[in-house]
Structure formats: structure tokens, C-alpha cells
Short mmCIF file of C-alpha atoms in Angstrom, two decimals:
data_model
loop_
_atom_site.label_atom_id
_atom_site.label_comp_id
_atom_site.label_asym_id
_atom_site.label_seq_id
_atom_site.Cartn_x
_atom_site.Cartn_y
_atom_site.Cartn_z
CA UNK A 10 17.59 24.07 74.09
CA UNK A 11 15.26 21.84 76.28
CA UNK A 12 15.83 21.82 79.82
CA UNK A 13 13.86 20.16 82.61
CA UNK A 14 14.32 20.81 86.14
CA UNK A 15 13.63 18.53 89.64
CA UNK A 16 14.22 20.53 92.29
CA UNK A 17 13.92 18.13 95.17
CA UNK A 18 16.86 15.54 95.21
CA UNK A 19 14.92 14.21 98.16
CA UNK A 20 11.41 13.07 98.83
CA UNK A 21 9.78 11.08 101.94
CA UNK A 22 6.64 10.43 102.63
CA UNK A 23 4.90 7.68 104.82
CA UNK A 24 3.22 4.36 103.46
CA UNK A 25 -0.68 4.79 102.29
CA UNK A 26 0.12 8.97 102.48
CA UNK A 27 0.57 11.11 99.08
CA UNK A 28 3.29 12.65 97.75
CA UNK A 29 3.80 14.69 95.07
CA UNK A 30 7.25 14.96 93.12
CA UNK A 31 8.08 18.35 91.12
CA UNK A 32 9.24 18.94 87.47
CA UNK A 33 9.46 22.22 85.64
CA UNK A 34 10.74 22.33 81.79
CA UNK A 35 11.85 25.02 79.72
CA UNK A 36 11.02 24.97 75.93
CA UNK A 37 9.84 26.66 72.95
CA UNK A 38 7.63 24.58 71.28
CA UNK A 39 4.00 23.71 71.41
CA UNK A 40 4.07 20.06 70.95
CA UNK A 41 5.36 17.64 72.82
CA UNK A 42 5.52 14.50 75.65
CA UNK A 43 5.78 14.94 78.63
CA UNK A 44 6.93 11.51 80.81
CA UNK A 45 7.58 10.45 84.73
CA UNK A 46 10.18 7.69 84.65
CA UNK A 47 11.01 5.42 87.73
CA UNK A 48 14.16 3.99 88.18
CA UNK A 49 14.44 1.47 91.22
CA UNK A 50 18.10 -0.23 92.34
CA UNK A 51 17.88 -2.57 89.39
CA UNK A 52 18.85 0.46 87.34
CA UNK A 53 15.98 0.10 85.03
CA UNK A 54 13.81 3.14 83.90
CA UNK A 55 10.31 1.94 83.84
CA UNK A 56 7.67 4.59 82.19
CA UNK A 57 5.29 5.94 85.38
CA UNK A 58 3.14 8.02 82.83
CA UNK A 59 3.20 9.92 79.99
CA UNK A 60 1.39 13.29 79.27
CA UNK A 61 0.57 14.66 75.63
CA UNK A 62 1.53 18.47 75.71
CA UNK A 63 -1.59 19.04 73.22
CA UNK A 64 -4.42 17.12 75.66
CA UNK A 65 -6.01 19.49 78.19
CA UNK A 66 -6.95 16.98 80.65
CA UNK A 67 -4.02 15.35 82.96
CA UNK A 68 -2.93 11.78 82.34
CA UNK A 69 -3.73 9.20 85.51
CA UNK A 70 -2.68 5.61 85.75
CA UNK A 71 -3.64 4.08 88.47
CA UNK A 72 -2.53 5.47 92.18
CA UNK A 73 -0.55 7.63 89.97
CA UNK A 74 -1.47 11.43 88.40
CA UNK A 75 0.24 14.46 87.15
CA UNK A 76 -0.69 17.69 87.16
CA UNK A 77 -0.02 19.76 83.90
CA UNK A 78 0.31 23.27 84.04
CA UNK A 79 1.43 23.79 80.29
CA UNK A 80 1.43 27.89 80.40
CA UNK A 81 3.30 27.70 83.58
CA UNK A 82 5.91 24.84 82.24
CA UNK A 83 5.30 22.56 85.39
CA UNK A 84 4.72 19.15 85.17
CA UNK A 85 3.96 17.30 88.99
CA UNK A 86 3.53 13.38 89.66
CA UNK A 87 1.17 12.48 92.45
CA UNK A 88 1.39 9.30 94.14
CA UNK A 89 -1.31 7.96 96.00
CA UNK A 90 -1.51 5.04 98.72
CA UNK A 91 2.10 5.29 98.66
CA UNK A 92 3.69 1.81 98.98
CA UNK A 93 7.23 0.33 99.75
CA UNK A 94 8.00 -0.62 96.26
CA UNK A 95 7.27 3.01 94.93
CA UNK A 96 10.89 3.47 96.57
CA UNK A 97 12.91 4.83 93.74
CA UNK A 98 14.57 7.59 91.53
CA UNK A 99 12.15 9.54 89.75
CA UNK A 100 12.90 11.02 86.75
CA UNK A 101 10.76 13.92 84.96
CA UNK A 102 11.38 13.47 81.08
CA UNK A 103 10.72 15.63 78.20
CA UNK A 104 10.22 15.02 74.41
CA UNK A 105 9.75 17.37 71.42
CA UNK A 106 7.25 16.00 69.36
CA UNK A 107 9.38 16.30 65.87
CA UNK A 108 11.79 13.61 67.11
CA UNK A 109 12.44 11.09 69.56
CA UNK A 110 15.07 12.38 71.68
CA UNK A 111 14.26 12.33 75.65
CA UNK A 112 15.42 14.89 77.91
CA UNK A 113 15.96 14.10 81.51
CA UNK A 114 15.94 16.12 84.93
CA UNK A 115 18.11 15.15 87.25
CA UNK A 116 15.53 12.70 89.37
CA UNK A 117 13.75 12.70 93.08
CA UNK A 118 14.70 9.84 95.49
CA UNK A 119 11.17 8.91 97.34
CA UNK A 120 11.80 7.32 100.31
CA UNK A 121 8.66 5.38 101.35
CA UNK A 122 8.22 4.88 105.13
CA UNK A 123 7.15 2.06 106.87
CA UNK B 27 8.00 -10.34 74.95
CA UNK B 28 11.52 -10.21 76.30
CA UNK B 29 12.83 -6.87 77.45
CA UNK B 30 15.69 -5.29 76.49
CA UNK B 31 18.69 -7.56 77.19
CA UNK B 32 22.21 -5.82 77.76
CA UNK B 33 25.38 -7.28 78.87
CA UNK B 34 27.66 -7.11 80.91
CA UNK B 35 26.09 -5.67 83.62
CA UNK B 36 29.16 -4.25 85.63
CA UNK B 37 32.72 -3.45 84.28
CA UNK B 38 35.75 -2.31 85.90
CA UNK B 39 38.43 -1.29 83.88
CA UNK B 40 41.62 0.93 84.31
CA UNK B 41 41.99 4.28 81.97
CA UNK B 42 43.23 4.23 79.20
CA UNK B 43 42.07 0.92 78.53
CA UNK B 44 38.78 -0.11 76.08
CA UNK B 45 35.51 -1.64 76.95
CA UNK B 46 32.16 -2.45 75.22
CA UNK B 47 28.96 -2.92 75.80
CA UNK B 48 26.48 -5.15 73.89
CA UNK B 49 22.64 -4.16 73.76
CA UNK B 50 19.97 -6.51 71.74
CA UNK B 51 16.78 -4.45 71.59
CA UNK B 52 13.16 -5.77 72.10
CA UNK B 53 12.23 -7.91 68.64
CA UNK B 54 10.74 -5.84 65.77
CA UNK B 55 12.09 -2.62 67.65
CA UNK B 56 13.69 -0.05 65.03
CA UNK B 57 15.07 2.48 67.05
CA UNK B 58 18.06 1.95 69.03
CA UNK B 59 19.03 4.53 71.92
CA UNK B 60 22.34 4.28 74.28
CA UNK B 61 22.33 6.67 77.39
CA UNK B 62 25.34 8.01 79.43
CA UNK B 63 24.24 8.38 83.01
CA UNK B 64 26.63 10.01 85.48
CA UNK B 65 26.09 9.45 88.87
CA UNK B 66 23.55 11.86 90.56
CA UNK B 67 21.95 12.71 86.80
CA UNK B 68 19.03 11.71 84.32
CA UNK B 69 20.44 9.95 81.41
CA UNK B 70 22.11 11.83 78.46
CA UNK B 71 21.35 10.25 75.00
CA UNK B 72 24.56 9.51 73.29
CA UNK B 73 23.42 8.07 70.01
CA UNK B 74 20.29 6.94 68.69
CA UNK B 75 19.89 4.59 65.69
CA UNK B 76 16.90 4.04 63.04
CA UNK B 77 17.31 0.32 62.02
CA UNK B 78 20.92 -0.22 61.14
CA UNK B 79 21.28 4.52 60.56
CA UNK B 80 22.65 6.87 63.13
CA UNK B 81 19.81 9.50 63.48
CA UNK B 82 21.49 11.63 66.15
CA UNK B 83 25.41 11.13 67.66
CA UNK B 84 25.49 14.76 68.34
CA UNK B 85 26.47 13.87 71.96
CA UNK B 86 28.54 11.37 71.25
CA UNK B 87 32.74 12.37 72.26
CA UNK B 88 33.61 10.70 69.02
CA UNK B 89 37.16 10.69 69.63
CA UNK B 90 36.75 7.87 72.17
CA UNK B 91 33.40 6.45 71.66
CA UNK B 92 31.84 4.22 68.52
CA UNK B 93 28.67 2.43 68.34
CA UNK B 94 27.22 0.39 65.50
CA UNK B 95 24.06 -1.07 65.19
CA UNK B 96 24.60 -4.02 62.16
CA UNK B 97 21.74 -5.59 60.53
CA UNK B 98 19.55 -3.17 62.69
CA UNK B 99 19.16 -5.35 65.42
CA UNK B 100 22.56 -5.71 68.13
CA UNK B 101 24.75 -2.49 68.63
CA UNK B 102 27.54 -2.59 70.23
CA UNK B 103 28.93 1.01 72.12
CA UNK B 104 32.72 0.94 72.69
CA UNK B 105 34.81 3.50 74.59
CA UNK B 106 38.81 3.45 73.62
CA UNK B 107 40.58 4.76 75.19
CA UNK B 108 38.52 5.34 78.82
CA UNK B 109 38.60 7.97 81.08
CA UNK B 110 37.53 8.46 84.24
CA UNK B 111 34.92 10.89 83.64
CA UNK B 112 33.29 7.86 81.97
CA UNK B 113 32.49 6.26 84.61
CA UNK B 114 28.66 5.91 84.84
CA UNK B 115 25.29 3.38 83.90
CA UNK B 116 25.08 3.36 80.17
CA UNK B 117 21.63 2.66 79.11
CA UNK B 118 20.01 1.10 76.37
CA UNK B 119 16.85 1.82 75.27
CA UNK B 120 14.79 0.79 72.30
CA UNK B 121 11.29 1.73 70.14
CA UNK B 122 9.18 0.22 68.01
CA UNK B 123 8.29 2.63 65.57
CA UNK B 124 10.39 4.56 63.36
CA UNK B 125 10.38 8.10 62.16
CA UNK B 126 9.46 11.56 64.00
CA UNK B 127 6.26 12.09 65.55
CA UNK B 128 6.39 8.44 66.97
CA UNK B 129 3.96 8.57 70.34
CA UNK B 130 5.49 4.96 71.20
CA UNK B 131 7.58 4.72 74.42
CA UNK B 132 11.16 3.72 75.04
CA UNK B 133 11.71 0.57 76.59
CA UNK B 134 14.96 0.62 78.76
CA UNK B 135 17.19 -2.23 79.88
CA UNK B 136 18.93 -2.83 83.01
CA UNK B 137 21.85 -0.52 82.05
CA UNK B 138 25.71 -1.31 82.38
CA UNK B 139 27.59 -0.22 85.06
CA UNK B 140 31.10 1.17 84.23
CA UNK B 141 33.67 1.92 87.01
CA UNK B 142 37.28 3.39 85.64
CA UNK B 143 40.13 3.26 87.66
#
């Protein structure tokens, strides 16, 4: 079975610094999705990035970039020019490629600074 | 394009007793997801639904909890009777495409609050 593991519960960093959040995953297969979800108060996941297992070259959107390590199973999200509405749950997802079912770890609170 | 819509957004119940949720999907979506999330986790898919067909309700405690999804558009999840291990967000999430192998992303809505007492 898939597993993914976060294993900060807690994250700080100060506005305009970088952080970076963790995410390892445990599977067998060679295809698949890798995703950072954010999930402010309102409860709402809202997709961060996504990550093709098969693509060599890390996804970036914006102030936002992972770092894929696929023979080590790690999967970071770095946040640059952190800002106060970055403040949220973080959730590391994973996705086997033959269906549709997400996996989630269980999330990073960023705390942005002031 | 309108999110995901889902209603209510809090319920307090006491055990024993039944609730349900409502979720309308994002038009033209065909697959239907509803997430369990426990305080302090990521969400744990329940069921998922292709058009108005269960895919997956492998997770699903199906001695208390139903879900339909008629005319492949609304579902509906129920709990009956509720305990208080259920208390948690339930999530609803919805696709566009269907089939395996589909790169498109879930869209979530703003989730349902259960509290059991």
C-alpha cells in the first residue's frame, strides 16, 4: 500500500524568507502524481502543484517549487517570498497513475510571520 | 465556473442519530469523490463515483454510511446511525475526466463539518 509521510506538524518561517515543507512516500510503482495541496481555515484544499513521477525536471509555479528526488521517495515544496496568506495546512498527496485515488500525509501548518 | 458547492457546512448531531450531506460537483465533472477527514489528518477517500457508478467504496464502513450519486450529477453521503468517531470535515471533491490514467486535478469544496455528541 501507498503511504506518504510529513514529518513536520509545524513550520514557521518569516514574511519574504523561504521555507521548505517535507514529504516522503512509500510505493511500488513507477508511475505516478505527485501533488502539494493547501488547505487554509476555509477548509478548502486548493492544488499548490503537481509533479509527474515520469518528468525529470521539477515542477515550479510561481514563488512555489518542489524538489523531486524519485529514487530517494522525497518529494519537498519550496516557498519563496513567503507571504501572510501562504498561512495554511499543507498537505503532500500521492496518486498512482492507473487510477484516481489520492493519498494524503498528514499536513504541515506554516505559520507565516509578520 | 462555479466551484464545488456542498451544504451544510457545519452539523451537530447526537450519536446514534443520522445526518447527510449534499455535494453538487463542478458542471460537466464525471467523477465524484467524498473524503473523511479526522482532525489532525489528510483526507481519507471514502467513495468515489464515475458518473452515476461507484468505482471504489473500499473505505467506506458500509454498515453506517451510503452515498449515491443519481443522474451522475448530486450525491448525497449519509451516516445512520453516527458515532462519535465520525466526527470530522467530509470533503467533496470532483474531476472532469473519466477513466484511469486521467492527469486532470480534483477540485475540492469547502468541506462539511460534522461534530457528534
Amino acid at each position: 500500500a501507498q503511504t506518504v509521510t510529513q514529518s513536520q506538524p509545524e513550520m514557521s518561517v518569516q514574511e519574504a524568507e523561504t521555507v521548505t515543507l517535507s514529504c516522503t512516500y512509500d510505493t511500488s510503482e513507477s508511475d505516478y502524481y505527485l501533488f502539494w495541496y493547501k488547505q487554509p481555515p476555509s477548509r478548502q484544499m486548493i492544488l499548490v502543484i503537481r509533479q509527474e513521477a515520469y518528468k525529470q525536471q521539477n515542477a515550479t509555479e510561481n514563488r512555489f517549487s518542489v524538489n523531486f528526488q524519485k529514487a530517494a521517495k522525497s518529494f519537498s515544496l519550496k516557498i519563496s517570498d513567503s507571504q501572510l496568506g501562504d498561512a495554511a495546512m499543507y498537505f503532500c498527496a500521492y496518486r498512482f497513475f492507473g487510477n484516481e485515488k489520492l493519498t494524503f500525509g498528514t499536513g504541515t501548518r506554516l505559520t507565516i510571520i509578520p | 465556473e462555479a466551484g464545488v458547492a456542498q451544504s451544510p457546512r457545519y452539523k451537530i448531531i447526537e450519536k446514534r442519530q443520522s445526518v447527510a450531506f449534499w455535494c453538487n460537483p463542478i458542471s460537466g465533472h464525471a467523477t465524484l469523490y467524498w473524503y473523511q477527514q479526522i482532525l489532525g489528518q489528510g483526507p481519507k477517500l471514502l467513495i468515489q463515483f464515475q458518473n452515476n457508478g461507484v468505482v471504489d467504496d473500499s473505505q467506506l464502513p458500509k454498515d453506517r454510511f451510503s452515498a449515491e450519486r443519481l443522474k451522475g450529477v448530486d450525491s448525497t453521503l449519509k451516516i445512520q446511525p453516527a458515532k462519535l468517531e465520525d466526527s470530522a470535515v467530509y470533503l467533496c471533491a470532483s474531476n472532469p475526466m473519466a477513466g484511469q490514467g486521467s492527469t486532470d486535478t480534483q477540485y475540492f469544496g469547502p468541506g462539511t463539518r460534522l461534530t457528534v455528541l
